[in-house]
Coordinates of C-alpha atoms in Angstrom, one line a residue:
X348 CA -85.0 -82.4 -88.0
X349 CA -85.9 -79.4 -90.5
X350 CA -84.0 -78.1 -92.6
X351 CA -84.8 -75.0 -94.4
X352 CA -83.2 -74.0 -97.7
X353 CA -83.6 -70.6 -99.7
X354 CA -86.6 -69.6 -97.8
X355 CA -85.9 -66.7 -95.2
X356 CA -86.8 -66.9 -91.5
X357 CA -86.9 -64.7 -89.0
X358 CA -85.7 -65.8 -85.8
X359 CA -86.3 -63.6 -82.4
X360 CA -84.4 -64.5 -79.0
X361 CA -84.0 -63.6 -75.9
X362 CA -80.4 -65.2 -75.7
X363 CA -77.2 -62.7 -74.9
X364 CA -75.5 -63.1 -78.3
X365 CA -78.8 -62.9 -80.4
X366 CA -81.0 -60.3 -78.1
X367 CA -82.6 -58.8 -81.0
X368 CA -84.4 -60.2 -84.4
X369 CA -81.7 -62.6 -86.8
X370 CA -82.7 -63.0 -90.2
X371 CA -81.2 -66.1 -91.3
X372 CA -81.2 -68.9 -94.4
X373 CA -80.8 -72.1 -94.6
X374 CA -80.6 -72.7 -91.0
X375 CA -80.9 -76.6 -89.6
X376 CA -83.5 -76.6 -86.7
X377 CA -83.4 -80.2 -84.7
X378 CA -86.9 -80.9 -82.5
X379 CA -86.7 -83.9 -80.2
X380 CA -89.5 -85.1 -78.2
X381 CA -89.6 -88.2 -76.1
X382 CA -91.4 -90.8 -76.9
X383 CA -93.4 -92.4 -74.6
X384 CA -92.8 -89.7 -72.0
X385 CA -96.5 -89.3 -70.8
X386 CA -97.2 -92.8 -70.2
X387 CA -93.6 -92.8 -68.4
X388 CA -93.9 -89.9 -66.0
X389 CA -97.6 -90.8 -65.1
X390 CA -96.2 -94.2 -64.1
X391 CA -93.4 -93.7 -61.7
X392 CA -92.9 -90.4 -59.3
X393 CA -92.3 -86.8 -60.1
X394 CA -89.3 -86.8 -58.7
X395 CA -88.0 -89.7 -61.0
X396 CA -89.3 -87.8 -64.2
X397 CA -86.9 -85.0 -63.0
X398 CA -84.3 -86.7 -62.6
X399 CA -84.7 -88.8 -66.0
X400 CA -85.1 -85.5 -67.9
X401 CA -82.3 -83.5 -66.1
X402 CA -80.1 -86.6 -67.0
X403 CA -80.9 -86.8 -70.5
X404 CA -81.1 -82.6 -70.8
X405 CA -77.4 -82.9 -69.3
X406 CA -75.7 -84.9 -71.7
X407 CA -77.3 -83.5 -74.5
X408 CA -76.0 -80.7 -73.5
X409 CA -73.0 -82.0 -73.0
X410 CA -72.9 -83.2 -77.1
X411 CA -74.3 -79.5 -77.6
X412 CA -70.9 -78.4 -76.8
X413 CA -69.1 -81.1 -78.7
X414 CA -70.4 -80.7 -81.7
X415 CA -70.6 -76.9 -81.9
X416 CA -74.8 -76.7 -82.0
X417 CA -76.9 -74.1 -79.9
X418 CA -79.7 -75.3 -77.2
X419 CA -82.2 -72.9 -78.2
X420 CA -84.7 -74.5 -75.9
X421 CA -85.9 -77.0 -73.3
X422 CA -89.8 -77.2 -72.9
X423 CA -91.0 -80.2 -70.8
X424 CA -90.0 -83.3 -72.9
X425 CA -88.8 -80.9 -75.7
X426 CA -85.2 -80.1 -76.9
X427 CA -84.5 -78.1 -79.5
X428 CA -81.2 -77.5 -81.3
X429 CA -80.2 -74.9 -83.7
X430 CA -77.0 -75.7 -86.2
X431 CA -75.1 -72.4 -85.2
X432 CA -73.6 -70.8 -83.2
X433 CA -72.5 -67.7 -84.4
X434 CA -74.1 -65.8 -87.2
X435 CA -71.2 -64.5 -88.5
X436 CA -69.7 -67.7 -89.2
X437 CA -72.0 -69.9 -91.3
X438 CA -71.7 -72.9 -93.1
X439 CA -75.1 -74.3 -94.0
X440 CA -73.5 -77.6 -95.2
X441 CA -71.1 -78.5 -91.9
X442 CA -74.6 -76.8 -89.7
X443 CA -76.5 -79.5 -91.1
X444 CA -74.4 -82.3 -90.4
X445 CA -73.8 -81.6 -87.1
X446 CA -77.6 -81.0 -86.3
X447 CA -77.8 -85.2 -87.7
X448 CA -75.2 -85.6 -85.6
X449 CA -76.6 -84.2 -82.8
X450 CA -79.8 -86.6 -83.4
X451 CA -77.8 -89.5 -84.0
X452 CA -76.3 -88.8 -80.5
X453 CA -79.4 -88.4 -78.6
X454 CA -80.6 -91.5 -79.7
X455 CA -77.3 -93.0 -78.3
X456 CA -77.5 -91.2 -75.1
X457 CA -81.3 -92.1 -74.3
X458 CA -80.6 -95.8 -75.5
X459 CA -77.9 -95.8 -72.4
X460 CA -80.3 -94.0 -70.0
X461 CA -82.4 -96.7 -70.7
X462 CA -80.3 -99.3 -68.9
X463 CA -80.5 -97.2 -66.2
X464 CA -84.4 -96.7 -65.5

């Protein structure tokens, strides 16, 4: 999780409601990364390591929606989470909670995945 306070970022996008550069502050930026996920998808089949990560992608998207957070991106094992979703409606304070939140729930949704592998 970062969280960036009074410093000025700029932020560019090629999403539909931010298609051109956003200058933004104090924005809560959440990166998750599996742990362990090398050692896992060399041991079992490609087509299980899809199927883990599609899972796990899925609900956490899923608690994107809940909690009002933006998916900026998916790369490989990576998830990353911004705490808004509309720049003309910020609140730096409830943006940051919700990006914890959004980390305390993808703990709680890989924990359950793991009964399942």
């Amino acid at each position: 999780f970062f969280f960036s306070s009074r410093r000025r970022h700029t932020r560019c996008s090629g999403v539909s409601w931010a298609r051109r550069c956003v200058q933004e502050t104090d924005m809560g930026i959440l990166f998750a990364d599996i742990s362990g996920f090398t050692k896992y998808s060399s041991s079992v089949s490609a087509e299980k390591v899809v199927e883990m990560v599609t899972n796990l992608f899925r609900e956490f998207d899923k608690m994107c929606v809940e909690l009002g957070v933006y998916k900026v991106y998916t790369i490989g094992d990576c998830y990353v989470v911004l705490g808004f979703l509309d720049t003309d409606k910020r609140n730096p304070a409830e943006e940051a909670s919700n990006v914890v939140s959004m980390g305390f729930a993808m703990i709680e949704i890989i924990k359950l995945s793991l009964i399942h592998i």
